[in-house]
Tab-separated table of C-alpha atoms and ligand atoms in Angstrom:
chain	number	residue	atom	x	y	z
A	1	MET	CA	-8.462	-7.868	-6.263
A	2	LEU	CA	-7.803	-4.472	-7.740
A	3	GLU	CA	-4.307	-3.776	-9.111
A	4	ARG	CA	-3.279	-0.519	-10.751
A	5	GLY	CA	-0.668	-2.237	-12.926
A	6	GLU	CA	-0.055	-5.929	-13.439
A	7	VAL	CA	0.525	-8.813	-11.047
A	8	ALA	CA	3.869	-8.210	-9.242
A	9	ASN	CA	3.677	-4.562	-10.296
A	10	SER	CA	6.087	-3.186	-7.697
A	11	TRP	CA	8.714	-5.688	-8.870
A	12	ARG	CA	8.098	-4.747	-12.509
A	13	ARG	CA	8.135	-0.956	-12.064
A	14	GLU	CA	9.876	0.098	-8.858
A	15	ARG	CA	13.101	-1.879	-8.460
A	16	TRP	CA	16.631	-1.264	-9.712
A	17	ASP	CA	18.027	-3.527	-12.456
A	18	SER	CA	20.591	-5.516	-10.468
A	19	LEU	CA	18.436	-6.118	-7.373
A	20	ARG	CA	18.237	-9.627	-5.982
A	21	LEU	CA	16.149	-10.602	-2.974
A	22	LEU	CA	18.117	-10.513	0.256
A	23	THR	CA	15.994	-13.430	1.469
A	24	PRO	CA	17.176	-16.859	0.256
A	25	ASN	CA	15.083	-18.872	-2.195
A	26	TRP	CA	14.084	-21.493	0.367
A	27	GLN	CA	12.412	-18.690	2.274
A	28	SER	CA	10.356	-17.421	-0.684
A	29	ARG	CA	6.990	-18.869	0.163
A	30	LEU	CA	3.412	-17.759	-0.343
A	31	PRO	CA	0.304	-19.565	0.932
A	32	GLY	CA	0.428	-23.140	-0.427
A	33	PHE	CA	3.256	-22.206	-2.781
A	34	ALA	CA	6.978	-22.627	-2.181
A	35	TYR	CA	10.173	-22.187	-4.194
A	36	ASP	CA	10.694	-25.362	-6.211
A	37	GLY	CA	13.830	-24.499	-8.216
A	38	THR	CA	17.280	-26.040	-8.131
A	39	ASP	CA	19.046	-23.345	-6.081
A	40	PRO	CA	17.347	-23.156	-2.650
A	41	ASP	CA	20.283	-21.235	-1.146
A	42	GLY	CA	20.400	-18.634	-3.935
A	43	TYR	CA	18.687	-15.227	-4.103
A	44	MET	CA	16.115	-14.412	-6.788
A	45	THR	CA	16.691	-11.724	-9.368
A	46	VAL	CA	13.847	-9.258	-9.990
A	47	ARG	CA	12.846	-11.226	-13.112
A	48	GLU	CA	12.646	-14.404	-11.050
A	49	VAL	CA	10.518	-12.680	-8.375
A	50	ILE	CA	8.076	-11.515	-11.074
A	51	GLU	CA	7.900	-15.098	-12.377
A	52	PHE	CA	7.430	-16.497	-8.858
A	53	VAL	CA	4.616	-14.102	-7.943
A	54	SER	CA	2.959	-14.559	-11.364
A	55	ARG	CA	3.023	-18.371	-11.004
A	56	PHE	CA	1.466	-17.991	-7.546
A	57	ALA	CA	-1.244	-15.731	-8.954
A	58	ALA	CA	-2.056	-18.305	-11.659
A	59	ALA	CA	-2.102	-21.173	-9.123
A	60	ALA	CA	-4.242	-19.245	-6.645
A	61	GLY	CA	-6.674	-18.219	-9.368
A	62	ALA	CA	-7.873	-15.125	-7.492
A	63	PRO	CA	-9.838	-12.733	-9.707
A	64	VAL	CA	-7.397	-9.877	-10.295
A	65	ARG	CA	-8.627	-6.782	-12.107
A	66	THR	CA	-5.403	-5.341	-13.493
A	67	HIS	CA	-4.889	-1.749	-14.698
A	68	THR	CA	-7.470	-0.617	-12.144
A	69	ASP	CA	-6.101	2.254	-10.111
A	70	VAL	CA	-7.933	2.923	-6.842
A	71	THR	CA	-8.234	6.680	-6.674
A	72	SER	CA	-10.414	7.037	-3.576
A	73	VAL	CA	-11.864	4.979	-0.739
A	74	ARG	CA	-14.606	6.499	1.432
A	75	ARG	CA	-16.777	5.089	4.152
A	76	ILE	CA	-20.484	4.867	3.424
A	77	ASP	CA	-23.322	3.561	5.622
A	78	ASP	CA	-22.930	-0.119	4.887
A	79	GLY	CA	-19.271	-0.317	3.951
A	80	TYR	CA	-17.053	1.527	1.476
A	81	HIS	CA	-17.281	3.405	-1.766
A	82	VAL	CA	-14.260	2.744	-3.961
A	83	ALA	CA	-13.527	4.946	-6.951
A	84	THR	CA	-11.194	3.457	-9.552
A	85	SER	CA	-9.883	4.280	-12.999
A	86	ASN	CA	-12.275	1.561	-14.220
A	87	GLY	CA	-15.460	2.651	-12.510
A	88	ASP	CA	-16.782	2.684	-8.954
A	89	LEU	CA	-17.492	-0.149	-6.531
A	90	ARG	CA	-19.248	-0.621	-3.221
A	91	CYS	CA	-18.081	-3.230	-0.766
A	92	ARG	CA	-18.622	-4.310	2.840
A	93	ALA	CA	-14.950	-4.725	3.718
A	94	ILE	CA	-11.550	-3.927	2.282
A	95	VAL	CA	-8.073	-5.347	2.757
A	96	LEU	CA	-5.376	-2.795	1.961
A	97	ALA	CA	-2.550	-4.787	0.392
A	98	SER	CA	-1.207	-1.806	-1.503
A	99	GLY	CA	2.337	-2.171	-0.182
A	100	ALA	CA	4.613	-0.573	2.395
A	101	CYS	CA	7.041	0.918	-0.097
A	102	ASN	CA	5.015	2.950	-2.609
A	103	ALA	CA	6.791	6.227	-1.906
A	104	ALA	CA	10.371	7.238	-1.173
A	105	ALA	CA	10.747	8.719	2.318
A	106	VAL	CA	13.046	11.670	1.644
A	107	PRO	CA	13.834	14.392	4.213
A	108	ALA	CA	12.225	17.780	3.572
A	109	PHE	CA	15.665	19.473	3.355
A	110	SER	CA	16.300	17.571	0.100
A	111	ALA	CA	14.513	20.556	-1.492
A	112	ALA	CA	17.672	22.579	-0.749
A	113	VAL	CA	19.889	20.447	-3.028
A	114	PRO	CA	21.505	22.842	-5.550
A	115	ALA	CA	19.920	22.625	-9.017
A	116	SER	CA	23.250	21.531	-10.564
A	117	ILE	CA	23.011	18.190	-8.736
A	118	ALA	CA	20.815	15.272	-9.849
A	119	SER	CA	18.648	14.173	-6.933
A	120	ILE	CA	17.328	10.604	-7.321
A	121	THR	CA	15.305	8.399	-4.978
A	122	ALA	CA	15.816	4.658	-4.647
A	123	LEU	CA	12.446	4.152	-6.368
A	124	GLU	CA	13.736	6.054	-9.420
A	125	TYR	CA	17.272	4.596	-9.489
A	126	ARG	CA	17.824	1.867	-12.111
A	127	ASN	CA	21.597	1.546	-12.688
A	128	PRO	CA	24.789	3.653	-12.465
A	129	ASP	CA	24.787	4.406	-16.213
A	130	ARG	CA	21.762	6.639	-15.727
A	131	LEU	CA	23.648	8.845	-13.238
A	132	PRO	CA	25.666	11.807	-14.421
A	133	ASP	CA	29.447	11.299	-14.421
A	134	GLY	CA	31.200	12.293	-11.228
A	135	GLY	CA	30.934	11.822	-7.485
A	136	VAL	CA	27.795	10.409	-5.861
A	137	LEU	CA	26.468	10.963	-2.365
A	138	VAL	CA	24.350	8.007	-1.239
A	139	VAL	CA	22.229	8.944	1.768
A	140	GLY	CA	21.268	6.027	4.021
A	141	ALA	CA	23.182	2.839	4.800
A	142	SER	CA	20.499	0.217	5.210
A	143	ALA	CA	19.885	-2.612	2.713
A	144	THR	CA	19.161	-0.265	-0.207
A	145	GLY	CA	21.918	2.255	0.562
A	146	VAL	CA	24.730	-0.282	0.962
A	147	GLN	CA	23.699	-2.133	-2.202
A	148	LEU	CA	23.513	1.040	-4.300
A	149	ALA	CA	26.753	2.461	-2.834
A	150	ASP	CA	28.538	-0.785	-3.739
A	151	GLU	CA	27.168	-0.907	-7.295
A	152	ILE	CA	27.890	2.778	-7.996
A	153	GLN	CA	31.429	2.554	-6.570
A	154	ARG	CA	32.094	-0.469	-8.802
A	155	SER	CA	30.963	1.573	-11.820
A	156	GLY	CA	34.011	3.773	-11.294
A	157	ARG	CA	32.361	6.738	-9.587
A	158	ARG	CA	33.556	8.036	-6.239
A	159	VAL	CA	30.916	7.306	-3.628
A	160	THR	CA	30.397	9.020	-0.286
A	161	LEU	CA	27.966	7.146	1.960
A	162	SER	CA	26.080	9.002	4.659
A	163	VAL	CA	25.470	6.593	7.539
A	164	GLY	CA	22.711	6.991	10.126
A	165	GLU	CA	21.188	4.367	12.384
A	166	HIS	CA	21.520	0.953	10.751
A	167	VAL	CA	21.272	-2.778	11.401
A	168	ARG	CA	24.505	-4.691	10.739
A	169	LEU	CA	24.321	-8.412	9.952
A	170	PRO	CA	26.766	-10.929	8.465
A	171	ARG	CA	25.415	-12.775	5.415
A	172	THR	CA	26.246	-16.142	6.944
A	173	TYR	CA	26.687	-17.147	10.563
A	174	ARG	CA	28.187	-20.425	11.747
A	175	GLY	CA	27.964	-21.738	8.182
A	176	ARG	CA	24.303	-20.905	7.582
A	177	ASP	CA	22.448	-17.953	6.121
A	178	VAL	CA	21.836	-15.446	8.902
A	179	LEU	CA	18.146	-15.426	7.940
A	180	TRP	CA	17.990	-19.162	8.703
A	181	TRP	CA	18.973	-18.211	12.271
A	182	MET	CA	16.359	-15.447	12.363
A	183	LEU	CA	13.677	-17.876	11.303
A	184	GLU	CA	14.626	-20.993	13.286
A	185	SER	CA	15.394	-19.199	16.551
A	186	GLY	CA	11.920	-17.655	16.420
A	187	VAL	CA	13.065	-14.006	16.132
A	188	TRP	CA	11.114	-13.496	12.932
A	189	ASP	CA	7.928	-15.027	14.354
A	190	GLN	CA	7.890	-12.689	17.349
A	191	ARG	CA	4.355	-11.267	17.528
A	192	TYR	CA	3.550	-7.567	17.539
A	193	ASP	CA	1.772	-7.824	20.887
A	194	GLU	CA	4.901	-9.316	22.518
A	195	ILE	CA	7.200	-6.462	21.447
A	196	ASP	CA	7.868	-3.822	24.132
A	197	ASP	CA	8.414	-0.834	21.867
A	198	LEU	CA	6.246	-1.599	18.844
A	199	SER	CA	6.467	1.798	17.183
A	200	ARG	CA	10.252	1.582	17.315
A	201	ALA	CA	10.203	-1.977	15.911
A	202	ARG	CA	7.981	-0.721	13.090
A	203	SER	CA	10.440	1.990	12.138
A	204	LEU	CA	13.645	-0.088	12.302
A	205	PRO	CA	15.744	0.130	9.137
A	206	SER	CA	16.212	-2.966	6.957
A	207	PRO	CA	19.363	-5.008	7.706
A	208	GLN	CA	22.566	-4.382	5.737
A	209	LEU	CA	22.266	-7.494	3.567
A	210	VAL	CA	22.669	-8.278	-0.112
A	211	GLY	CA	21.802	-11.464	-1.999
A	212	THR	CA	24.687	-12.556	-4.255
A	213	PRO	CA	25.679	-15.970	-5.617
A	214	GLU	CA	28.887	-15.665	-3.541
A	215	ARG	CA	26.875	-14.929	-0.358
A	216	VAL	CA	29.096	-11.950	0.459
A	217	THR	CA	28.702	-9.801	3.573
A	218	LEU	CA	28.170	-6.187	2.538
A	219	ASP	CA	28.840	-4.168	5.681
A	220	LEU	CA	30.528	-0.798	6.130
A	221	ASN	CA	33.974	-2.416	6.471
A	222	ALA	CA	33.523	-4.088	3.065
A	223	LEU	CA	32.385	-0.808	1.499
A	224	ALA	CA	35.241	1.196	3.025
A	225	ALA	CA	37.714	-1.438	1.768
A	226	SER	CA	36.405	-0.909	-1.775
A	227	GLY	CA	36.971	2.854	-1.503
A	228	VAL	CA	33.585	4.181	-0.359
A	229	GLU	CA	33.997	7.169	1.956
A	230	LEU	CA	31.889	6.979	5.125
A	231	VAL	CA	30.397	10.121	6.658
A	232	GLY	CA	27.801	10.652	9.396
A	233	ARG	CA	24.065	11.101	9.085
A	234	LEU	CA	23.043	13.906	6.710
A	235	SER	CA	21.428	16.405	9.037
A	236	ALA	CA	20.856	19.431	6.799
A	237	ILE	CA	21.683	21.159	3.514
A	238	ARG	CA	22.461	24.790	4.171
A	239	ASP	CA	23.817	27.378	1.711
A	240	GLY	CA	24.760	24.618	-0.692
A	241	ARG	CA	26.640	22.605	1.971
A	242	ALA	CA	25.651	19.090	3.011
A	243	LEU	CA	26.148	18.883	6.782
A	244	PHE	CA	26.833	15.529	8.429
A	245	SER	CA	26.420	14.544	12.065
A	246	GLY	CA	29.563	13.883	14.090
A	247	GLY	CA	27.998	10.719	15.542
A	248	LEU	CA	29.284	8.220	12.950
A	249	ARG	CA	31.441	6.385	15.501
A	250	ASN	CA	28.505	6.061	17.909
A	251	VAL	CA	25.951	4.747	15.411
A	252	CYS	CA	28.470	2.175	14.184
A	253	ALA	CA	29.388	1.078	17.723
A	254	LEU	CA	25.694	0.676	18.502
A	255	ALA	CA	25.094	-1.395	15.362
A	256	ASP	CA	28.092	-3.630	16.219
A	257	LEU	CA	26.784	-4.096	19.755
A	258	LYS	CA	23.261	-4.957	18.608
A	259	MET	CA	24.557	-7.395	16.001
A	260	HIS	CA	26.595	-9.221	18.631
A	261	ARG	CA	23.600	-9.275	21.007
A	262	LEU	CA	21.521	-10.886	18.283
A	263	LEU	CA	24.289	-13.435	17.632
A	264	ASP	CA	24.315	-14.172	21.409
A	265	THR	CA	20.579	-14.894	21.138
A	266	PHE	CA	21.237	-17.311	18.262
A	267	ASP	CA	24.038	-19.040	20.221
A	268	GLU	CA	21.872	-19.436	23.325
A	269	TRP	CA	19.061	-20.852	21.249
A	270	ALA	CA	21.475	-23.196	19.400
A	271	ALA	CA	22.964	-24.505	22.656
A	272	GLY	CA	19.557	-24.929	24.272
A	273	LYS	CA	16.195	-25.395	22.621
A	274	GLY	CA	17.508	-25.392	19.060
A	275	GLY	CA	20.055	-28.180	19.689
A	276	VAL	CA	21.926	-27.021	16.588
A	277	ASP	CA	25.206	-28.670	15.821
A	278	ALA	CA	26.576	-25.963	13.506
A	279	GLY	CA	30.047	-24.367	13.423
A	280	GLU	CA	31.516	-22.478	16.390
A	281	PRO	CA	30.123	-19.092	17.510
A	282	GLU	CA	31.745	-16.274	15.550
A	283	ARG	CA	32.381	-12.651	16.451
A	284	PHE	CA	33.115	-9.987	13.838
A	285	ALA	CA	35.617	-7.134	13.727
A	286	PRO	CA	34.194	-3.793	14.837
A	287	THR	CA	33.245	-1.306	12.142
A	288	GLU	CA	36.330	0.731	11.294
A	289	ILE	CA	35.689	4.441	11.309
A	290	PRO	CA	37.996	6.911	9.591
A	291	ALA	CA	40.038	8.866	12.178
A	292	SER	CA	38.150	12.003	11.219
A	293	SER	CA	35.132	11.733	8.978
A	294	ARG	CA	34.116	14.831	7.029
A	295	LEU	CA	31.380	16.934	8.626
A	296	GLY	CA	30.415	18.811	5.489
A	297	ILE	CA	30.698	18.822	1.707
A	298	ASP	CA	30.230	21.879	-0.467
A	299	LEU	CA	27.712	20.727	-3.054
A	300	THR	CA	28.414	23.692	-5.322
A	301	ARG	CA	32.033	22.774	-6.096
A	302	GLY	CA	31.469	19.850	-8.482
A	303	GLU	CA	32.805	17.041	-6.277
A	304	ILE	CA	29.296	15.575	-5.949
A	305	ARG	CA	27.234	15.402	-9.152
A	306	SER	CA	24.323	13.320	-7.906
A	307	ILE	CA	22.595	12.376	-4.662
A	308	VAL	CA	20.818	9.050	-4.275
A	309	TRP	CA	18.275	9.041	-1.439
A	310	ALA	CA	18.207	5.614	0.168
A	311	THR	CA	16.420	6.996	3.203
A	312	GLY	CA	13.577	4.492	3.297
A	313	PHE	CA	10.131	3.920	1.889
A	314	ALA	CA	6.595	4.615	3.018
A	315	PRO	CA	3.096	3.554	1.996
A	316	ASP	CA	1.071	5.991	-0.083
A	317	TYR	CA	-2.480	6.404	1.240
A	318	ARG	CA	-3.341	9.691	-0.420
A	319	TRP	CA	-6.452	8.009	-1.855
A	320	LEU	CA	-7.624	6.594	1.477
A	321	HIS	CA	-10.167	8.983	2.998
A	322	VAL	CA	-10.846	7.384	6.382
A	323	PRO	CA	-10.159	8.934	9.794
A	324	ALA	CA	-7.530	6.256	10.593
A	325	VAL	CA	-4.725	7.910	8.624
A	326	ASP	CA	-2.555	10.161	10.820
A	327	ALA	CA	-0.949	13.498	9.918
A	328	LYS	CA	2.200	11.677	8.739
A	329	GLY	CA	0.144	9.525	6.360
A	330	ARG	CA	0.432	6.377	8.490
A	331	LEU	CA	-2.495	4.037	9.032
A	332	ARG	CA	-3.539	3.482	12.662
A	333	HIS	CA	-4.271	-0.225	13.101
A	334	ASP	CA	-4.017	-3.015	15.623
A	335	GLY	CA	-2.403	-6.000	13.923
A	336	GLY	CA	-3.926	-4.960	10.594
A	337	VAL	CA	-7.416	-4.371	12.008
A	338	VAL	CA	-8.498	-0.748	11.678
A	339	ALA	CA	-10.785	-0.187	14.671
A	340	GLU	CA	-11.660	3.372	13.655
A	341	SER	CA	-13.079	2.164	10.361
A	342	PRO	CA	-14.846	-1.201	10.812
A	343	GLY	CA	-14.365	-3.608	7.927
A	344	LEU	CA	-11.037	-2.052	6.936
A	345	TYR	CA	-7.921	-4.249	7.152
A	346	ALA	CA	-4.278	-3.961	6.137
A	347	ILE	CA	-1.553	-6.455	5.341
A	348	GLY	CA	2.123	-6.158	4.371
A	349	LEU	CA	3.033	-3.263	6.705
A	350	PRO	CA	6.103	-3.348	9.003
A	351	VAL	CA	5.657	-5.684	12.002
A	352	LEU	CA	1.934	-5.771	11.247
A	353	ARG	CA	1.494	-8.971	13.279
A	354	ARG	CA	4.987	-10.423	13.328
A	355	ARG	CA	8.552	-9.231	12.756
A	356	LYS	CA	8.436	-10.936	9.338
A	357	SER	CA	5.265	-9.119	8.197
A	358	THR	CA	6.801	-7.056	5.381
A	359	PHE	CA	8.701	-9.963	3.885
A	360	ILE	CA	7.284	-12.266	1.211
A	361	HIS	CA	7.263	-15.265	3.574
A	362	GLY	CA	5.524	-13.132	6.223
A	363	ALA	CA	2.294	-12.835	4.244
A	364	GLU	CA	0.992	-16.343	4.921
A	365	ASP	CA	0.527	-16.211	8.710
A	366	ASP	CA	-0.699	-12.609	8.689
A	367	ALA	CA	-3.193	-13.335	5.899
A	368	ARG	CA	-4.668	-16.215	7.894
A	369	ASP	CA	-5.177	-13.996	10.962
A	370	ILE	CA	-6.605	-11.098	8.985
A	371	VAL	CA	-8.966	-13.281	6.968
A	372	ASP	CA	-10.225	-15.003	10.171
A	373	HIS	CA	-11.089	-11.595	11.611
A	374	LEU	CA	-12.645	-10.396	8.381
A	375	VAL	CA	-14.842	-13.489	8.010
A	376	GLN	CA	-16.105	-13.090	11.573
A	377	TYR	CA	-16.797	-9.419	10.912
A	378	LEU	CA	-18.845	-10.197	7.826
A	379	GLN	CA	-20.702	-13.052	9.518
A	380	ALA	CA	-21.539	-10.924	12.553
A	381	ASP	CA	-22.793	-8.333	10.145
A	382	GLY	CA	-24.932	-10.930	8.383
A	383	SER	CA	-23.581	-9.830	4.996
A	384	ALA	CA	-22.570	-11.924	2.081
A	385	LEU	CA	-18.837	-12.622	1.817
A	386	THR	CA	-18.147	-9.879	-0.671
A	387	LYS	CA	-14.808	-8.221	-0.319
A	388	TYR	CA	-12.256	-6.546	-2.478
A	389	PHE	CA	-8.521	-6.589	-2.013
A	390	LEU	CA	-6.671	-3.504	-3.171
B	1	FAD	C1	13.960	-2.477	-2.575
B	1	FAD	C2	13.169	-3.543	-1.905
B	1	FAD	C3	13.724	-4.789	-1.704
B	1	FAD	C4	13.004	-5.794	-1.056
B	1	FAD	N1	13.597	-7.014	-0.881
B	1	FAD	C5	12.885	-8.003	-0.272
B	1	FAD	C6	13.456	-9.303	-0.095
B	1	FAD	O1	14.617	-9.528	-0.404
B	1	FAD	N2	12.693	-10.271	0.470
B	1	FAD	C7	11.403	-10.034	0.858
B	1	FAD	O2	10.758	-10.971	1.360
B	1	FAD	N3	10.850	-8.822	0.714
B	1	FAD	C8	11.558	-7.809	0.167
B	1	FAD	N4	11.009	-6.561	0.021
B	1	FAD	C9	9.713	-6.303	0.564
B	1	FAD	C10	8.722	-6.683	-0.540
B	1	FAD	O3	8.351	-5.531	-1.228
B	1	FAD	C11	7.602	-7.403	0.032
B	1	FAD	O4	8.015	-8.602	0.626
B	1	FAD	C12	6.516	-7.735	-0.968
B	1	FAD	O5	6.673	-7.182	-2.235
B	1	FAD	C13	5.293	-7.144	-0.352
B	1	FAD	O6	4.216	-7.479	-1.146
B	1	FAD	P1	2.911	-6.622	-1.047
B	1	FAD	O7	1.955	-7.299	-1.997
B	1	FAD	O8	2.506	-6.430	0.361
B	1	FAD	O9	3.308	-5.176	-1.578
B	1	FAD	P2	3.767	-4.744	-3.055
B	1	FAD	O10	4.652	-5.767	-3.692
B	1	FAD	O11	4.256	-3.352	-2.959
B	1	FAD	O12	2.391	-4.762	-3.851
B	1	FAD	C14	1.394	-3.764	-3.679
B	1	FAD	C15	0.586	-3.697	-4.965
B	1	FAD	O13	-0.468	-2.774	-4.782
B	1	FAD	C16	-0.609	-2.013	-5.966
B	1	FAD	N5	-1.223	-0.730	-5.601
B	1	FAD	C17	-0.718	0.214	-4.763
B	1	FAD	N6	-1.562	1.253	-4.678
B	1	FAD	C18	-2.623	0.961	-5.450
B	1	FAD	C19	-3.835	1.647	-5.774
B	1	FAD	N7	-4.099	2.851	-5.279
B	1	FAD	N8	-4.696	1.036	-6.616
B	1	FAD	C20	-4.455	-0.195	-7.122
B	1	FAD	N9	-3.317	-0.878	-6.858
B	1	FAD	C21	-2.422	-0.314	-6.031
B	1	FAD	C22	0.800	-1.860	-6.508
B	1	FAD	O14	0.819	-1.619	-7.905
B	1	FAD	C23	1.424	-3.201	-6.145
B	1	FAD	O15	1.337	-4.143	-7.186
B	1	FAD	C24	11.695	-5.539	-0.612
B	1	FAD	C25	11.134	-4.260	-0.812
B	1	FAD	C26	11.862	-3.285	-1.449
B	1	FAD	C27	11.242	-1.927	-1.645
């Protein structure tokens, strides 16, 4: 295994200080290794995630070469040539486990932000103290955006939150964590080849959830109640003005509708196959939209001093020189098997094989499938079982 930093590197280097997992502790599971602490319903801090992954690495005993940055992967006759900061390697097969969130996905028009404004991605953000004083525009209202908007607002700064398409979820439903329902009702195990619109499923934003000891729901109503101003999707920055879509009401109505549809699915499952005797079905108040949300803010007038881009993440494959990477930098694969480049596999990408694929607990089932395929590939090829994981 080649790792450019240390074990659990993304958790050591790329997360903000206050982050906790939004998945509960009982769900934090890696192959043959489960959470064994005293707070199964809690949510791990970043430090605890680093500890958890490091303990797994020690228990698994896989040979990790740390501080080995893979700078290029090229196909050669009998496999791959891998250039690293610690010398070159040749191998028959490769599993790309380099993460789905190495780069911040920021719209191209962010280049038009006036120079007087600090422009920070979610990968760079650490805490509100590192922001300049004054108003903050947080762009994106999925898991990252709602969590950062809440923390920055609490620090005493005025926050404006630009809201595009999002997935609304309550933290708890009928007395249990909403992710318990996702897991038990089978939603999270839904396979990639059973999903009608797979490319849409792969680009869905993360749910508006936060992990706190109080198990609070952090939706747009909660944010608005704490003083965060909601505006529509940021569609352009022109002549120093941030321009917002007028569709805020529609995106919120859609998110409310989809949340209630999902809760219907849970209720049907509970009443039928699940046989769950939990509290009564609940329905939640619609998202309240300001009578008229602002359609533009002049970024040159000092109201906004920083912009935090919580517009999503993407993998970084700039070092991967195989024909299976498309013009947008995405890897073409079928359930993690890269047909265009035999012997190349991926894991940890959105809905790779199941809806849970990018989550920590999603690795186990996907890894089993990928490794089965890889072993057959190497056996068919008659090669020794030599492989490197990046
Ligand atoms: C803000 C945020 C919050 C999240 N919260 C949750 C959560 O609550 N629950 C949950 O289950 N999941 C959560 N996730 C998803 C989480 O990242 C994954 O579940 C998990 O970390 C994926 O593990 P991974 O090993 O696939 O990828 P990563 O953890 O990203 O690991 C990839 C590794 O590859 C290394 N690497 C990358 N490129 C190279 C290279 N060229 N050469 C050598 N090494 C390289 C990196 O240093 C890194 O250590 C969150 C993600 C983000 C971004």
